[in-house]
Structures are given as structure tokens and as C-alpha cells.
mmCIF file of N, CA and C in Angstrom:
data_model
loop_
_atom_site.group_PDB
_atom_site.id
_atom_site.type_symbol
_atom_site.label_atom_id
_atom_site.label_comp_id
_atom_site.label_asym_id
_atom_site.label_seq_id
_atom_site.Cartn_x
_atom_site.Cartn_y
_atom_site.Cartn_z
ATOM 1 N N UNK A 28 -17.003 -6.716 3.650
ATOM 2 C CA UNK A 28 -17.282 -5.462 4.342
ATOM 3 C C UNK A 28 -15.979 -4.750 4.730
ATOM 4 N N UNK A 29 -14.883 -5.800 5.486
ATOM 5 C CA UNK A 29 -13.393 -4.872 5.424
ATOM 6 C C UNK A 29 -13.396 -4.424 4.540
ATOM 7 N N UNK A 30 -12.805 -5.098 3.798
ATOM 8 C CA UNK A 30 -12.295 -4.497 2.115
ATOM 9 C C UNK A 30 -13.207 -3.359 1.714
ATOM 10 N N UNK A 31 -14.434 -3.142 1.226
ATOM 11 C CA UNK A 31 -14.730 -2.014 1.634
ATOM 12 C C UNK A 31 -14.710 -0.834 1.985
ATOM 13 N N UNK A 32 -14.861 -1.289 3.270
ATOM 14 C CA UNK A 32 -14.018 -0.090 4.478
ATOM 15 C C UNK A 32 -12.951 0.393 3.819
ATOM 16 N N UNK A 33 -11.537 -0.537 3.592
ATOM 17 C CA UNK A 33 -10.703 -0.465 3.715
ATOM 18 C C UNK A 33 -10.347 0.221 2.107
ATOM 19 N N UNK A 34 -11.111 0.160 1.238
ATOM 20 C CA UNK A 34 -11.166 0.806 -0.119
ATOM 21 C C UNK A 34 -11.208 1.979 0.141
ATOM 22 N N UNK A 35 -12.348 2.249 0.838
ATOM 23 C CA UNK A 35 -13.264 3.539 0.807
ATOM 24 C C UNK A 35 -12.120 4.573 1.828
ATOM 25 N N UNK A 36 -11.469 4.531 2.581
ATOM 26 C CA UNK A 36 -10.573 4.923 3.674
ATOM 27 C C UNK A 36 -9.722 5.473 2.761
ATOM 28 N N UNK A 37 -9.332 4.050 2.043
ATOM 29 C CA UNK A 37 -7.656 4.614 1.019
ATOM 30 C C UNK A 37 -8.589 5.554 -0.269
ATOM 31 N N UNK A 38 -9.393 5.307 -1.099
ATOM 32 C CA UNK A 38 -9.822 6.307 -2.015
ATOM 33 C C UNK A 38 -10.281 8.079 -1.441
ATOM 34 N N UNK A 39 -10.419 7.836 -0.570
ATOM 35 C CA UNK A 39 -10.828 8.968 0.646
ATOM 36 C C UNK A 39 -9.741 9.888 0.735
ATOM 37 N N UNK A 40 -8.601 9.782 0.114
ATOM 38 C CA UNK A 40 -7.478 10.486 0.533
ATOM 39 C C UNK A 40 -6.501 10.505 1.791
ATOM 40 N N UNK A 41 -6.580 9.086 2.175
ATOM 41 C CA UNK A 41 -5.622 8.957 3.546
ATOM 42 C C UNK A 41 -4.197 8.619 2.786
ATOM 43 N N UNK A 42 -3.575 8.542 3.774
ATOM 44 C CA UNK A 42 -2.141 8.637 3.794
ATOM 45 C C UNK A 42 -1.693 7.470 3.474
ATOM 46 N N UNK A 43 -0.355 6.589 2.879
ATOM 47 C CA UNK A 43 0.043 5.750 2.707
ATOM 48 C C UNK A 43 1.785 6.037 3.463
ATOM 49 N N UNK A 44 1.628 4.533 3.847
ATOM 50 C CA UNK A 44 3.310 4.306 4.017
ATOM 51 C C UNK A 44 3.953 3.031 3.656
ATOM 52 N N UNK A 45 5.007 3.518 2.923
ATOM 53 C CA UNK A 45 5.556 1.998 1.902
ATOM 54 C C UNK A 45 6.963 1.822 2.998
ATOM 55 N N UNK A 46 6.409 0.514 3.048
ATOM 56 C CA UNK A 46 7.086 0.036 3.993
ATOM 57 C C UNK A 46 8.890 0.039 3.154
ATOM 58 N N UNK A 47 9.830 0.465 3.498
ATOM 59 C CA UNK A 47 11.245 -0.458 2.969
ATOM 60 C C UNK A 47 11.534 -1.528 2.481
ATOM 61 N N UNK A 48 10.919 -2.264 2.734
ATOM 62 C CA UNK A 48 10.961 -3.780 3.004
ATOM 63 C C UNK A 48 11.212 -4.341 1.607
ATOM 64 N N UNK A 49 12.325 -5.338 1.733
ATOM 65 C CA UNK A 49 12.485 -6.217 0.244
ATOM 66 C C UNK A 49 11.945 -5.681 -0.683
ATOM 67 N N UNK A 50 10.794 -6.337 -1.858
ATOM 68 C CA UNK A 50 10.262 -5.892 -2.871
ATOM 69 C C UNK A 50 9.956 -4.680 -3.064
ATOM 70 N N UNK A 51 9.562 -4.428 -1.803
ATOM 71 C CA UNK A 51 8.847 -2.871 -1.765
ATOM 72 C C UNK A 51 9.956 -1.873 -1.290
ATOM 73 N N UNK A 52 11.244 -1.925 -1.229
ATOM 74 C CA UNK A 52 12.700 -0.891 -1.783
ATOM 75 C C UNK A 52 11.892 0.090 -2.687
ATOM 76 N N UNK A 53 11.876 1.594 -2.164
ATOM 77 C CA UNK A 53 11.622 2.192 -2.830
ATOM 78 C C UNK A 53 12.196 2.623 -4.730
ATOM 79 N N UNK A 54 13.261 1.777 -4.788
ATOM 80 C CA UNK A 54 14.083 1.731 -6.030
ATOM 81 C C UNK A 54 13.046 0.405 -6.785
ATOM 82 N N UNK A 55 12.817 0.049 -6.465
ATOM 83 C CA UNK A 55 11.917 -1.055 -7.200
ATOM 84 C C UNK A 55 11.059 -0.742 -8.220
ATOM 85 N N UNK A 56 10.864 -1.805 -9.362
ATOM 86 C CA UNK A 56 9.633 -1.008 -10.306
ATOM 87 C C UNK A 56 8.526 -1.477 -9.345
ATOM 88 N N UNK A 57 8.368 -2.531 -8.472
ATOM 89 C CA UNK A 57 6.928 -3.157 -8.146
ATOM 90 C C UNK A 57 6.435 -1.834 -6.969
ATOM 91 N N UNK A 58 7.500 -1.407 -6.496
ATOM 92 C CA UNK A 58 7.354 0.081 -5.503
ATOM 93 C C UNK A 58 6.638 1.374 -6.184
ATOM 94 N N UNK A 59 7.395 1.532 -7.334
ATOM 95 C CA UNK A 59 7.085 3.210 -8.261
ATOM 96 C C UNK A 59 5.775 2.673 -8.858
ATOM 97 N N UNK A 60 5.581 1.703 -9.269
ATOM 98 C CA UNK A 60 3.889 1.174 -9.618
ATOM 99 C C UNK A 60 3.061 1.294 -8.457
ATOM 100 N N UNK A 61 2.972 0.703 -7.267
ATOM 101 C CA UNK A 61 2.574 1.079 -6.141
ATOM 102 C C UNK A 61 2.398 2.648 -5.583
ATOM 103 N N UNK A 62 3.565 3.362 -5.547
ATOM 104 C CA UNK A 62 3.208 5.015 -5.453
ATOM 105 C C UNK A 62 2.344 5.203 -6.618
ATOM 106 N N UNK A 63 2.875 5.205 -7.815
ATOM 107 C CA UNK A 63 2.171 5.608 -9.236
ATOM 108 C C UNK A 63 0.508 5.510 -8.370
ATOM 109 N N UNK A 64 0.227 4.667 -8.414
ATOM 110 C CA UNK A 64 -1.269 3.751 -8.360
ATOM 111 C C UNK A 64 -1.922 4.513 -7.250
ATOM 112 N N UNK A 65 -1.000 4.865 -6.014
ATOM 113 C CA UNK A 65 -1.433 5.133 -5.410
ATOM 114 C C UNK A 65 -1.770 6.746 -5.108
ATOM 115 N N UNK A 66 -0.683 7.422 -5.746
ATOM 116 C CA UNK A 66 -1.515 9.075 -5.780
ATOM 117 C C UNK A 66 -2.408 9.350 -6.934
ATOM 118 N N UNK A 67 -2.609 7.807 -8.336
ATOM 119 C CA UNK A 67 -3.888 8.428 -9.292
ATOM 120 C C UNK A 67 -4.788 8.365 -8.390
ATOM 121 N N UNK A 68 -4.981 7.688 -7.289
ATOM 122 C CA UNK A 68 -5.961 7.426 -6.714
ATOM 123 C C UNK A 68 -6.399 8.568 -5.514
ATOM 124 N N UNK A 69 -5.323 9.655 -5.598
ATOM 125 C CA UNK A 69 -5.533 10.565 -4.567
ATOM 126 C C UNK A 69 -5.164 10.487 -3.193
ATOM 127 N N UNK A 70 -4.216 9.573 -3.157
ATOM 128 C CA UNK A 70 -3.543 9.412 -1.853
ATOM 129 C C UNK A 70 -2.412 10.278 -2.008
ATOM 130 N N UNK A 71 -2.019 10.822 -0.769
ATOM 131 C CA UNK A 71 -0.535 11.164 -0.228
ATOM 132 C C UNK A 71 0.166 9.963 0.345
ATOM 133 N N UNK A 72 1.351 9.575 -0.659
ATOM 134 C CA UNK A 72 2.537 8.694 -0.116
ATOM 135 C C UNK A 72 3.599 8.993 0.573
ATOM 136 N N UNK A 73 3.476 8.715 2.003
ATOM 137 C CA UNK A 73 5.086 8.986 2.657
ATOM 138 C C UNK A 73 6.279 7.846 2.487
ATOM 139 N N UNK A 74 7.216 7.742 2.590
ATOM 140 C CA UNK A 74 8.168 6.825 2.822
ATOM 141 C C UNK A 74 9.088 7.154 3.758
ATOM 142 N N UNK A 75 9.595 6.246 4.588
ATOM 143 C CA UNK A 75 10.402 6.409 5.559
ATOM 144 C C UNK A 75 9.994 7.220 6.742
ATOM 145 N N UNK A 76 8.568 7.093 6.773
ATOM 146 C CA UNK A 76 7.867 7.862 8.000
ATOM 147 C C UNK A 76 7.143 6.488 8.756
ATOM 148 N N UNK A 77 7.216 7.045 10.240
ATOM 149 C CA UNK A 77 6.363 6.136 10.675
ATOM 150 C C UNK A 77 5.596 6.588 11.535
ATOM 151 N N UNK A 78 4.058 6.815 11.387
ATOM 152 C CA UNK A 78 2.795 7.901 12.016
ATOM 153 C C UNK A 78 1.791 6.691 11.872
ATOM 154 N N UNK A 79 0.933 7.814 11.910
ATOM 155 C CA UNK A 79 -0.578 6.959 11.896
ATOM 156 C C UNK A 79 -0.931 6.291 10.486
ATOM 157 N N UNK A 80 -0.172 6.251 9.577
ATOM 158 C CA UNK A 80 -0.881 6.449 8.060
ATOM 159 C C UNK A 80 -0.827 5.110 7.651
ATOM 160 N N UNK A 81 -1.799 4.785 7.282
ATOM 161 C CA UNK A 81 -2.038 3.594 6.895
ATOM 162 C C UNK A 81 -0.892 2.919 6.337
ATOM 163 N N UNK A 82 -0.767 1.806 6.493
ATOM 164 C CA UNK A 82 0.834 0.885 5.800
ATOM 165 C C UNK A 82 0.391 0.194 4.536
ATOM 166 N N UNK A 83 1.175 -0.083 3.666
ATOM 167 C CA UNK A 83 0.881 -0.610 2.448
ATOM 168 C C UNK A 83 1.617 -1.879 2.526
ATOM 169 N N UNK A 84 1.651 -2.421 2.205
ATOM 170 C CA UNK A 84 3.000 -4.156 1.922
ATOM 171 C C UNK A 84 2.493 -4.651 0.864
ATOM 172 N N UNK A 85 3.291 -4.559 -0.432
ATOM 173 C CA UNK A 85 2.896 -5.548 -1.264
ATOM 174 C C UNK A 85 3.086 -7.487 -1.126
ATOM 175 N N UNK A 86 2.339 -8.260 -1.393
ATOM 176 C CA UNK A 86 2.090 -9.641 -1.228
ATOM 177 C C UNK A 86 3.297 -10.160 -0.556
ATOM 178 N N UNK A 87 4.791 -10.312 -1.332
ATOM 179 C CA UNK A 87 5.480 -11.172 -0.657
ATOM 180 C C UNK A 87 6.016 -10.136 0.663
ATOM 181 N N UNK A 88 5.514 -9.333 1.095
ATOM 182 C CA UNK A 88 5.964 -8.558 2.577
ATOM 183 C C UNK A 88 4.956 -8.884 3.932
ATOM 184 N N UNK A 89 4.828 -10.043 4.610
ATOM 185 C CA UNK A 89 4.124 -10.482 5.469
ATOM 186 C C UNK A 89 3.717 -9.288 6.657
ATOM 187 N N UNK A 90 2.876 -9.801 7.129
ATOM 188 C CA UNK A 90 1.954 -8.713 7.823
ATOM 189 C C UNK A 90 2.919 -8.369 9.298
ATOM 190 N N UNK A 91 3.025 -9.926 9.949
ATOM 191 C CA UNK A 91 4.048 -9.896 10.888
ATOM 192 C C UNK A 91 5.758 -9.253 10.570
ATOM 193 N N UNK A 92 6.158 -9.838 9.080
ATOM 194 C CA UNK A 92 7.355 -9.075 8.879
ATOM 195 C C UNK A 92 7.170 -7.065 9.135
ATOM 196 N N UNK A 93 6.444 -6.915 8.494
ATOM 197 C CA UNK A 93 5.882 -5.416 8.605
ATOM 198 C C UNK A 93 5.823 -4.507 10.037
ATOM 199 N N UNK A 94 5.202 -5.398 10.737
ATOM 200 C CA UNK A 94 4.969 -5.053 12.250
ATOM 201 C C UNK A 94 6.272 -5.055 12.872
ATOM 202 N N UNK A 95 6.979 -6.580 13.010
ATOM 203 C CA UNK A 95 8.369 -6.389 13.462
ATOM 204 C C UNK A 95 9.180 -5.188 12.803
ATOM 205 N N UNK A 96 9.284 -4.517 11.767
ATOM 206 C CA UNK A 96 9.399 -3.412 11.381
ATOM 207 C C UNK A 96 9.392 -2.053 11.952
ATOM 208 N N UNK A 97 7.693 -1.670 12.244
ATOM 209 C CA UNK A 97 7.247 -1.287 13.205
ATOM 210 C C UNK A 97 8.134 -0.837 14.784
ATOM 211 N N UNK A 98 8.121 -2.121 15.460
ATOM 212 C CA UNK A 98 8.647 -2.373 16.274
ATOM 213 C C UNK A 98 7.649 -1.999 17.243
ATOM 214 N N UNK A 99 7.625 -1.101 18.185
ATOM 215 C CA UNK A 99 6.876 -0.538 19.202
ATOM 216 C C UNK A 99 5.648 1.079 18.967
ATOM 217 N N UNK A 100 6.243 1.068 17.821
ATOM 218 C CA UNK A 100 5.460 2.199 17.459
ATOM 219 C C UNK A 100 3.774 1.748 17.383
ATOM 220 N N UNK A 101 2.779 2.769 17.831
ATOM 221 C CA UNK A 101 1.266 2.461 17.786
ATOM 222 C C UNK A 101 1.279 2.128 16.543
ATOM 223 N N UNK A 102 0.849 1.109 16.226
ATOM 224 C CA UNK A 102 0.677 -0.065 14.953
ATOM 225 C C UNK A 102 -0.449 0.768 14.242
ATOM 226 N N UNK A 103 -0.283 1.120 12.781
ATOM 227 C CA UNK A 103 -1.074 1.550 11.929
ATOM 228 C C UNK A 103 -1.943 0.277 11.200
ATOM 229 N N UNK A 104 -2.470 0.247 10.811
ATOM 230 C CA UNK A 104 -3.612 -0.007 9.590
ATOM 231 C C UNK A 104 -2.613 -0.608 8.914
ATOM 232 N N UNK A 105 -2.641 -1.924 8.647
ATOM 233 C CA UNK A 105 -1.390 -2.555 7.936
ATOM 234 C C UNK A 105 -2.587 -3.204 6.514
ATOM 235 N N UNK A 106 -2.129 -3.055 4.938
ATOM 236 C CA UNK A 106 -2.850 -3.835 4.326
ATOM 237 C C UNK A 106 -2.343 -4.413 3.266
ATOM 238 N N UNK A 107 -3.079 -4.917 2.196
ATOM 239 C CA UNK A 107 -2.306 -6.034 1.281
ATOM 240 C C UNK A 107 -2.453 -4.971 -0.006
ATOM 241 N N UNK A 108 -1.879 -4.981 -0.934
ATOM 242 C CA UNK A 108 -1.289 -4.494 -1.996
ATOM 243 C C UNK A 108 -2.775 -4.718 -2.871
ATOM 244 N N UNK A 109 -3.170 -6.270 -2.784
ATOM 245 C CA UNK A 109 -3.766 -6.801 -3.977
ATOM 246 C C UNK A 109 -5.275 -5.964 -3.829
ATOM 247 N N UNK A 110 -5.863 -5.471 -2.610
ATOM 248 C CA UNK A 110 -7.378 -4.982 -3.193
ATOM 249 C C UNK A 110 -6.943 -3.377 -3.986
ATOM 250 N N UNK A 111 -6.045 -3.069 -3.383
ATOM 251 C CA UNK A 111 -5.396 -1.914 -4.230
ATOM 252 C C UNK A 111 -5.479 -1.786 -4.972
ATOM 253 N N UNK A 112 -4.295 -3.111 -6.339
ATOM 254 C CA UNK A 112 -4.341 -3.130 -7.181
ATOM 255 C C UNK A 112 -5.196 -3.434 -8.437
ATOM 256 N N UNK A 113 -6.458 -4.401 -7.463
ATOM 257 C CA UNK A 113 -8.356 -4.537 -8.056
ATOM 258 C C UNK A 113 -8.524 -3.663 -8.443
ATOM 259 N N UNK A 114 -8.542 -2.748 -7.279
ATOM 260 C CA UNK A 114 -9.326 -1.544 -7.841
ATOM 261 C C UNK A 114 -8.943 -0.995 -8.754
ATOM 262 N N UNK A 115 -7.908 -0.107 -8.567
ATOM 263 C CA UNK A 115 -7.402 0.525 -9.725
ATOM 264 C C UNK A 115 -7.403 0.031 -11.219
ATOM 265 N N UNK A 116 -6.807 -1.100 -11.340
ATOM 266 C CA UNK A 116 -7.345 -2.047 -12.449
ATOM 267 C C UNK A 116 -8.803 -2.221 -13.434
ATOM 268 N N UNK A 117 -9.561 -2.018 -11.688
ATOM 269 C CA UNK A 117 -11.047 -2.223 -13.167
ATOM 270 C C UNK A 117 -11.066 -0.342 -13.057
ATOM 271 N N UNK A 118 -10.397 0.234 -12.331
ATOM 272 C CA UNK A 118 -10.710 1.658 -13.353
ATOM 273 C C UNK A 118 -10.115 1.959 -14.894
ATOM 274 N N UNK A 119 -8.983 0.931 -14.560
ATOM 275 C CA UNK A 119 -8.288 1.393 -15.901
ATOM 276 C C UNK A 119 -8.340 0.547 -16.561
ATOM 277 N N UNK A 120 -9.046 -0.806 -16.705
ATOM 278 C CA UNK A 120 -9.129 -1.650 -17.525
ATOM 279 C C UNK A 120 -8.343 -2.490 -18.192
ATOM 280 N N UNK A 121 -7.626 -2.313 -16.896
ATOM 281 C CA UNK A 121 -6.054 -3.597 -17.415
ATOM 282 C C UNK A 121 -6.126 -4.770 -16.154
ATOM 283 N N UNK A 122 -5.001 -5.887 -16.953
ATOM 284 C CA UNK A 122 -5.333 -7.175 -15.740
ATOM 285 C C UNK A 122 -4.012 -6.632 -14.722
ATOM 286 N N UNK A 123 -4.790 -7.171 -13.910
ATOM 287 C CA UNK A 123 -3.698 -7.223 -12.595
ATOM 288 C C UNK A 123 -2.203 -7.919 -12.908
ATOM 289 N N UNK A 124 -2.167 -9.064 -13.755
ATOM 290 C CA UNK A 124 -1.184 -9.462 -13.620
ATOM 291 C C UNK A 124 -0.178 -8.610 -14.056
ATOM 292 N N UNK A 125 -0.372 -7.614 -14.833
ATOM 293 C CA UNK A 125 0.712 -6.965 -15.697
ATOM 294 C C UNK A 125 1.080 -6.252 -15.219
ATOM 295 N N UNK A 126 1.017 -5.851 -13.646
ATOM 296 C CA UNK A 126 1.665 -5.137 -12.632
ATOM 297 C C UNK A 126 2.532 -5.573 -11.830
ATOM 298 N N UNK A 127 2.527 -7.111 -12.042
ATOM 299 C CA UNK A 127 3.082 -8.046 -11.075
ATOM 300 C C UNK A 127 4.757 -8.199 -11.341
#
């Protein structure tokens, strides 16, 4: 039922924010796949903002690393990369791993 939710929110056209963080360095290919993925899908991606907009972290970026990030700011909607990348996947009919 999260997941879900949490599909239906991000396909909805909410906001994304890619965290800095290690892997997810906006110079990264595992990053520009992540934006890519994420405006076919009709999202607006910010980077280097920190608001209400939902947070993205791909897998090896822990939830707590993210938050300490954060720091004191009202904590957004923090989520995992991988139902993301489900989805999009069975739209386009490729395996997940080949994003990895």
C-alpha cells in the first residue's frame, strides 16, 4: 500500500531531490539515469535544493545517511531508488539490472 502511495505521488508530477551524496554525485551515470527516468516519468528534478520535495537516494545512500544530510531542515519524504526503477522498467520493458 506505501509503495503505491508512494508511486502514485511520484507519477503525479511531484518534485524530486537528488540527494549529492556518493553514487548519486550529480556527475554520475547512476545519477543522469535517475534524472533521465525521472522527468520520462513527469517529474520536476531539483538538485542542490532543500524544500519539501520528495528525496530520492539511490540503494547504496542510506536513509539515515540522507537525513544527517538534511540536518535540521523539516525532513521530506525520503525514498529508495528501486520502486522507481520497477516501474519505469516494466514501462519500457527492460530489466532493472541494466541500470545498475
Amino acid at each position: 500500500m506505501k509503495r503505491e502511495l508512494e508511486e502514485n505521488l511520484f507519477l503525479n508530477g511531484c518534485q524530486i531531490y537528488i540527494a549529492p551524496l556518493g553514487s548519486l554525485s550529480p556527475t554520475t551515470w547512476r545519477s543522469k539515469i535517475l534524472v533521465k527516468r525521472a522527468q520520462e516519468a513527469g517529474a520536476e528534478v531539483y538538485r542542490h535544493q532543500l524544500d519539501s520535495a520528495i528525496c530520492l537516494a539511490c540503494n547504496s545512500v542510506s536513509v539515515m545517511k540522507l537525513k544527517s544530510f538534511l540536518n535540521e531542515a523539516s525532513p521530506p519524504l525520503v525514498l529508495k531508488a528501486d520502486w522507481l526503477c520497477d516501474c519505469l522498467d516494466e514501462q519500457r520493458k527492460l530489466p532493472f539490472d541494466r541500470y545498475r
